[in-house]
Short mmCIF file of C-alpha atoms in Angstrom, two decimals:
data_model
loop_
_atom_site.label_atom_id
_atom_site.label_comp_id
_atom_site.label_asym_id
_atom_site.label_seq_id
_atom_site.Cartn_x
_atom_site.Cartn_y
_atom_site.Cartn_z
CA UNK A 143 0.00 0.00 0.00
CA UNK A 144 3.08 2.26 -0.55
CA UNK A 145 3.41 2.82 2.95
CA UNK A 146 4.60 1.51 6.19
CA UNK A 147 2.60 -0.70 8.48
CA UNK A 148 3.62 -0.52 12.18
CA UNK A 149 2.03 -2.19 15.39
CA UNK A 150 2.25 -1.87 19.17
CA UNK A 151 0.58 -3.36 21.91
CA UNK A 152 0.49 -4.30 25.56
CA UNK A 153 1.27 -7.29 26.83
CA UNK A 154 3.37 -9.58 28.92
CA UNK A 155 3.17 -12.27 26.71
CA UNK A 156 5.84 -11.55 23.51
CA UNK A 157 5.05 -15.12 21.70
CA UNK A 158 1.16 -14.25 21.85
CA UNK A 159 2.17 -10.55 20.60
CA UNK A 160 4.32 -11.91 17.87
CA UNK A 161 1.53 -14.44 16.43
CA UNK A 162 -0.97 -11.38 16.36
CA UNK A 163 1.02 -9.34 14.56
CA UNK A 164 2.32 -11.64 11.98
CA UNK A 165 -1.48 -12.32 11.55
CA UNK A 166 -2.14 -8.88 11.13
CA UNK A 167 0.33 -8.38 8.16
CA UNK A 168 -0.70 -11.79 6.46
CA UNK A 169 -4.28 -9.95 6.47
CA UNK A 170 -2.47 -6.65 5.32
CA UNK A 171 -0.77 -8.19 2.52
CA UNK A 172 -4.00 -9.91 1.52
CA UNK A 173 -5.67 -6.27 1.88
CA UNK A 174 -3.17 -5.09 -0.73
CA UNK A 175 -3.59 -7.66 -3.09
CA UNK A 176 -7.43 -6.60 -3.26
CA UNK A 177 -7.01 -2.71 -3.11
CA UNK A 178 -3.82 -1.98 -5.13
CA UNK A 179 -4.11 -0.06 -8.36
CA UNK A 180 -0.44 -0.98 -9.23
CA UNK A 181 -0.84 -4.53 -10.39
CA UNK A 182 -2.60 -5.57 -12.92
CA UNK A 183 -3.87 -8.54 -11.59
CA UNK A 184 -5.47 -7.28 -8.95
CA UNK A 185 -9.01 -6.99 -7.91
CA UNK A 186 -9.52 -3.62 -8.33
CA UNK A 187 -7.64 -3.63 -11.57
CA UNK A 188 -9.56 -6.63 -12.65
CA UNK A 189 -12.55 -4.79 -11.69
CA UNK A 190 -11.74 -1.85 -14.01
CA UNK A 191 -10.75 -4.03 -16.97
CA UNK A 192 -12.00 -2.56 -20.13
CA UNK A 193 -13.07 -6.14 -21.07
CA UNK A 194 -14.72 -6.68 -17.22
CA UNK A 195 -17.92 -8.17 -17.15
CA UNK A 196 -20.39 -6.91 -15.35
CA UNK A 197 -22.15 -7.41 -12.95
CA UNK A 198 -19.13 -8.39 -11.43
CA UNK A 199 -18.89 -10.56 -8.04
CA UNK A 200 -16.48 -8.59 -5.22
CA UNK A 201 -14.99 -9.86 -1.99
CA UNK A 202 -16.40 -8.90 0.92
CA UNK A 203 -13.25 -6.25 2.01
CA UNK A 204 -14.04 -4.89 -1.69
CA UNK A 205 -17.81 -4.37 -1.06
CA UNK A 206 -17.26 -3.13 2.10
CA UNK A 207 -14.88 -0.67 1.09
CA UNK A 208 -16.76 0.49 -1.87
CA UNK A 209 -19.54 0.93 0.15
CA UNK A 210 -17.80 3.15 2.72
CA UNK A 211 -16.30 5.56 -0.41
CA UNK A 212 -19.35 6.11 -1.83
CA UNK A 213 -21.06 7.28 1.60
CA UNK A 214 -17.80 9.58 2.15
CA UNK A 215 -18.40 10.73 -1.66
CA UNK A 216 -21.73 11.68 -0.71
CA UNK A 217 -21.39 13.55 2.58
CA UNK A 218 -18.22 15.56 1.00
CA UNK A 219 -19.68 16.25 -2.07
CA UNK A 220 -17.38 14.40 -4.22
CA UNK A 221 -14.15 16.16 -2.15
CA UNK A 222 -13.70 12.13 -1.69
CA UNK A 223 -13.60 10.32 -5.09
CA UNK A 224 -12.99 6.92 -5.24
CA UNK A 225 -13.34 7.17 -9.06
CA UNK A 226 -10.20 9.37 -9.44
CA UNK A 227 -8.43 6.62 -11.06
CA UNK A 228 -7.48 8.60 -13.83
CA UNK A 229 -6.35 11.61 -12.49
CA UNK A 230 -4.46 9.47 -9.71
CA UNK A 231 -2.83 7.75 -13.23
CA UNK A 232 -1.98 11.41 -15.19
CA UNK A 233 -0.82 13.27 -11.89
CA UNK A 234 1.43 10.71 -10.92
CA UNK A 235 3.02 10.86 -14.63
CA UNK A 236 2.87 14.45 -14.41
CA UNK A 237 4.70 14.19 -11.01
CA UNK A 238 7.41 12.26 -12.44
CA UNK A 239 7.65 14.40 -15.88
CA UNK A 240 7.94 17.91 -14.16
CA UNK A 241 4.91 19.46 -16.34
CA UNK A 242 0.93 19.39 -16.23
CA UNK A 243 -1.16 17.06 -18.01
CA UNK A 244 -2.05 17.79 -21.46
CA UNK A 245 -5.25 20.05 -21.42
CA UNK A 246 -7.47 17.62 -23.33
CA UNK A 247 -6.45 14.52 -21.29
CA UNK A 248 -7.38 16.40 -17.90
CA UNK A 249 -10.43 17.09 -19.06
CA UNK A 250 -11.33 13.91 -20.06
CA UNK A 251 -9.86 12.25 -16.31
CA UNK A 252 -11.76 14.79 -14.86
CA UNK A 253 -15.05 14.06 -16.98
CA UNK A 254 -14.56 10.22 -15.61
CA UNK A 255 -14.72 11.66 -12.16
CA UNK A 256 -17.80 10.88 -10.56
CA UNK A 257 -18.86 8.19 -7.73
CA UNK A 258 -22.54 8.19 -9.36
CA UNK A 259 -20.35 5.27 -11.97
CA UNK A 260 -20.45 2.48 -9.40
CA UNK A 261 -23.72 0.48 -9.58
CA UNK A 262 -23.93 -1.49 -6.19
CA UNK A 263 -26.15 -4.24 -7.61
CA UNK A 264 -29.16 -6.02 -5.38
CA UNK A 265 -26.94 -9.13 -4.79
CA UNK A 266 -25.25 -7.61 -2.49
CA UNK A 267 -21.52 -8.82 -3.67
CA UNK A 268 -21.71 -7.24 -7.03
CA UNK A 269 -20.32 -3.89 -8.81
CA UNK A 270 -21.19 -2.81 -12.05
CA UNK A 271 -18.94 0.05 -13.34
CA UNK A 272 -19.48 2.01 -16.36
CA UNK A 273 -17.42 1.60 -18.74
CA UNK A 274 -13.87 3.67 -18.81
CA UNK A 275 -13.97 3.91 -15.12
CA UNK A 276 -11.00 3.59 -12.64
CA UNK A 277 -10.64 3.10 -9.27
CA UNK A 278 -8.15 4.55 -6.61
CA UNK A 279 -8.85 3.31 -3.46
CA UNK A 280 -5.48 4.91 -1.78
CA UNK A 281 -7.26 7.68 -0.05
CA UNK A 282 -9.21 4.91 2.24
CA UNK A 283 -7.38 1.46 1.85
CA UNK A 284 -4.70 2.15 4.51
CA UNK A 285 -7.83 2.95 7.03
CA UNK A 286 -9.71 0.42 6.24
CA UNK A 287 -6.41 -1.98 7.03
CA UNK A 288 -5.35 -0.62 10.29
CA UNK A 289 -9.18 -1.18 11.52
CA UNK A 290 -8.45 -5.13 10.08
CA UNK A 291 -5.13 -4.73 11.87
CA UNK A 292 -7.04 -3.66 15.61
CA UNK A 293 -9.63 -5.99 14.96
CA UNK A 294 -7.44 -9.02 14.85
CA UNK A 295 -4.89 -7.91 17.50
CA UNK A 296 -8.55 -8.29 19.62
CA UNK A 297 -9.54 -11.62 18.41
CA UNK A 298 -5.54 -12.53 19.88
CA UNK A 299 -6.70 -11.42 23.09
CA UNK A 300 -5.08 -8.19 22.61
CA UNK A 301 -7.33 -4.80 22.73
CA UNK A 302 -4.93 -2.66 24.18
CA UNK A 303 -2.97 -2.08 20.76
CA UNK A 304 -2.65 0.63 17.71
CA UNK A 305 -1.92 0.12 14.41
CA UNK A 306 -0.40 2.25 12.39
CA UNK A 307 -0.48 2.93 8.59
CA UNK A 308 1.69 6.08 7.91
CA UNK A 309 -0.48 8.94 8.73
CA UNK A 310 -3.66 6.89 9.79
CA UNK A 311 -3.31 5.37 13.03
CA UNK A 312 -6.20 3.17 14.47
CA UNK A 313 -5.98 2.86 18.66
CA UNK A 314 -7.34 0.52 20.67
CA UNK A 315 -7.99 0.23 24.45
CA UNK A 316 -5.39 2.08 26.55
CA UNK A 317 -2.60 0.29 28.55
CA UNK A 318 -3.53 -0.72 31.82
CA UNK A 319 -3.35 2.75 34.64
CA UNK A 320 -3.08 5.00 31.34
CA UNK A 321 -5.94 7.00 29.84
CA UNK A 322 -5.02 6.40 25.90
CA UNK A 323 -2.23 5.91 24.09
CA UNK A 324 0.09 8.90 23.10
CA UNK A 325 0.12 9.70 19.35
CA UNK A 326 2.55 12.57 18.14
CA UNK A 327 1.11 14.41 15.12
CA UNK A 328 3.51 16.26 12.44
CA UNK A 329 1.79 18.45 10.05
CA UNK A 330 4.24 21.27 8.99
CA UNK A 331 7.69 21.63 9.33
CA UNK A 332 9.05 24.59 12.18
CA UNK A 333 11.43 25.85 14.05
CA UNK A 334 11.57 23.18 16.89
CA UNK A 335 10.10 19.75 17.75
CA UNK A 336 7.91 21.97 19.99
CA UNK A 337 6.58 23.85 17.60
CA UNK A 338 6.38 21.21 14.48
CA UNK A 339 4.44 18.57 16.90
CA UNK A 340 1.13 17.96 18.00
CA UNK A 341 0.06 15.63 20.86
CA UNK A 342 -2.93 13.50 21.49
CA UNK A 343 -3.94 11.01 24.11
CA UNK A 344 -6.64 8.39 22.27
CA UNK A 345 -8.47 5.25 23.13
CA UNK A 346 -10.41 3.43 21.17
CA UNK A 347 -10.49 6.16 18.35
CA UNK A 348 -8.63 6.41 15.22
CA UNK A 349 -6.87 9.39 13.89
CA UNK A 350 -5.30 10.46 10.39
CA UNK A 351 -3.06 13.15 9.09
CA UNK A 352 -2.87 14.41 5.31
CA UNK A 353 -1.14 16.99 3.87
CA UNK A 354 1.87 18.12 1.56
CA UNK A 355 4.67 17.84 4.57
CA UNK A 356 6.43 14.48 2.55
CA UNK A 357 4.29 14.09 -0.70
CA UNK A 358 4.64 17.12 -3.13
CA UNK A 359 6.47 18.21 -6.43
CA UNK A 360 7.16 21.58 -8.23
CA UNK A 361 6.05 22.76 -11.41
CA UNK A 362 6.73 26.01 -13.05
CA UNK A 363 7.57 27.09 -9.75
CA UNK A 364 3.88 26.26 -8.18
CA UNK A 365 4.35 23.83 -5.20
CA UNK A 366 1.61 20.98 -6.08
CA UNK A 367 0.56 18.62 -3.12
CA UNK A 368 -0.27 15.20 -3.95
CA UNK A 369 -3.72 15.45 -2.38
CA UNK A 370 -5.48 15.71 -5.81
CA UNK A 371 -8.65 18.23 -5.84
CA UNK A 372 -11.53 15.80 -8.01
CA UNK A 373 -12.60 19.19 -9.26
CA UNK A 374 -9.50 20.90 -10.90
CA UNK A 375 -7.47 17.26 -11.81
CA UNK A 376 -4.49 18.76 -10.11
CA UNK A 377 -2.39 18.71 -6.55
CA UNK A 378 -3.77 21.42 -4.27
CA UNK A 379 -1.82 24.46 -4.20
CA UNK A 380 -2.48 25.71 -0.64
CA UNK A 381 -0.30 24.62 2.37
CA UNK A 382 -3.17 22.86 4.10
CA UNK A 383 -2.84 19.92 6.41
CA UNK A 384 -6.04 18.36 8.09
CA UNK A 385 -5.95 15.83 10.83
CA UNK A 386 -9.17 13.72 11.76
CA UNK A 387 -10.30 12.26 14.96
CA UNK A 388 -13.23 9.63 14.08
CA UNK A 389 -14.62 6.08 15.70
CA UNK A 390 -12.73 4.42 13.04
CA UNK A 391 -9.48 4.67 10.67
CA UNK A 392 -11.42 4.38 7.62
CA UNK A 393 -13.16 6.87 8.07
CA UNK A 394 -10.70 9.46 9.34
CA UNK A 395 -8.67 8.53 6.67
CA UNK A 396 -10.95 9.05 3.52
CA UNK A 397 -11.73 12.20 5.82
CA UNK A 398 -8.48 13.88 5.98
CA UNK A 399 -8.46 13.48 2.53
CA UNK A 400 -11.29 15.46 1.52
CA UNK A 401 -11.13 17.95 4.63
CA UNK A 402 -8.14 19.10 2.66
CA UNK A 403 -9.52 19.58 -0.29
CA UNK A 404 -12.84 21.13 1.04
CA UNK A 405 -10.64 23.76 3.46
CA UNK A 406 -11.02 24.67 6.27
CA UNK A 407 -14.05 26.79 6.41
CA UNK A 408 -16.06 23.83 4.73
CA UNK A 409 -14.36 21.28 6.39
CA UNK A 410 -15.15 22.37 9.81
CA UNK A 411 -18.95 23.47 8.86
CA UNK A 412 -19.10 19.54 7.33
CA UNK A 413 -17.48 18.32 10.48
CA UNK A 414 -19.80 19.90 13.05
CA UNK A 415 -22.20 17.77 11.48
CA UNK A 416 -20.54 14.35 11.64
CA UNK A 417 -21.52 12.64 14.71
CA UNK A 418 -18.11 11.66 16.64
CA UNK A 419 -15.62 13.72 14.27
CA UNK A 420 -13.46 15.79 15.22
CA UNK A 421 -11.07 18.16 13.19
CA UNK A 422 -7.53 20.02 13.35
CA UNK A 423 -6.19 22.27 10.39
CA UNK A 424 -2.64 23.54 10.20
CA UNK A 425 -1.38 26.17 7.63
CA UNK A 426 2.26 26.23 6.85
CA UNK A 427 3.89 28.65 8.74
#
């Protein structure tokens, strides 16, 4: 999933520890296998074959997942895409090219941009797409695993545990005499560890970062995170970092996401009316 997966817990017993976690990235690497847009062969990919028939049977972590981005598209207006396949696809090449996509190719990405493409069929383990859409799944898939990643560590035996999946981090109960676990957030670099961090204390909550602190590129001298807006087909240009306290890491994740590329006046006015949400911008200094 391009990123690294990390997990802690409490316990006295290392052997018990170890056999949870190797569980947990057995399940992870599964995870990936389903949700990558990288191979070829995977499900997604296979989903968005140009020769796919549908209506095409999914795996349950696929329906499930699908199911979650197209509420998030909903409630954020399309800020969260998971149809962005093609921009994802021309902004990455663009990324690695130093120039913007051609004018007539953006518009076209941009044109295959909408969540209203995915067809959740009556059997409820089937997914039409129409035709000449792509998936990206990256703005929710790491989420989605650390909640698999907590929710095994508990059938171990093990609830007092995080897992961590870059900037998403799902927490589980707190250690024994402690109130949560401590979770450093880093949105912007300053002047000072002081300055540049931000500390939490969380229990059975999840919380995720995004912003253009590691991921961005330069192009004619614009700074261009990798956050993509669904609107414009391009990186955001404003330093803007969000992070999202929510029940669950898949949804703070697909959250961050779009609170960045809703702002922050929009983001808070959406978050004060998402039960159990809670929201943090940063500007660059």
């Amino acid at each position: 999933m391009a990123t690294t997966f990390r997990i802690s817990c409490y316990t006295d017993d290392r052997a018990k520890a170890e056999k949870a976690a190797d569980a947990c990235f057995a399940r992870i690497a599964v995870l990936n296998q389903i949700f990558t847009d990288y191979d070829p062969t995977s499900e997604l990919m296979r989903l968005c074959a140009p020769d796919a028939t549908y209506p095409m049977a999914v795996s349950t972590p696929m329906r499930d997942l699908l199911d979650r981005s197209i509420e998030f598209a909903r409630i954020t207006d399309g800020a969260f895409d998971p149809t962005c396949g093609h921009l994802s696809q021309l902004w990455r090449r663009a990324r690695r090219q130093g120039r913007l996509p051609p004018a007539d190719r953006l518009r076209s990405a941009i044109a295959a941009t909408d969540w209203r493409r995915i067809t959740q069929e009556k059997d409820e383990c089937q997914i039409t797409l129409q035709r000449g859409t792509l998936l990206d799944l990256g703005g929710i898939a790491k989420g989605y695993a650390a909640d698999e990643c907590l929710r095994i560590m508990r059938q171990h035996g093990l609830p007092c545990a995080v897992a961590q999946a870059g900037g998403d981090t799902a927490v589980g109960d707190a250690p024994p005499g402690q109130k949560g676990w401590e979770i450093k957030l880093r949105t912007f670099t300053r002047p000072g560890d002081e300055d540049s961090l931000k500390t939490l204390l969380l229990a059975n909550r999840a919380v995720s970062t995004s912003g253009d602190l590691y991921q961005y590129t330069e192009i004619a001298g614009i700074r261009y995170s990798h956050i993509l807006s669904p609107k414009t087909g391009l990186g955001l240009t404003e330093r803007i970092a969000c992070s999202v306290i929510a029940p669950d890491c898949t949804t703070s994740d697909a959250l961050a996401t779009a609170m960045c590329v809703l702002g922050k006046e929009k983001g808070e006015k959406l978050a004060d009316r998402l039960p159990g949400i809670e929201v943090l911008f940063s500007t660059a200094p």
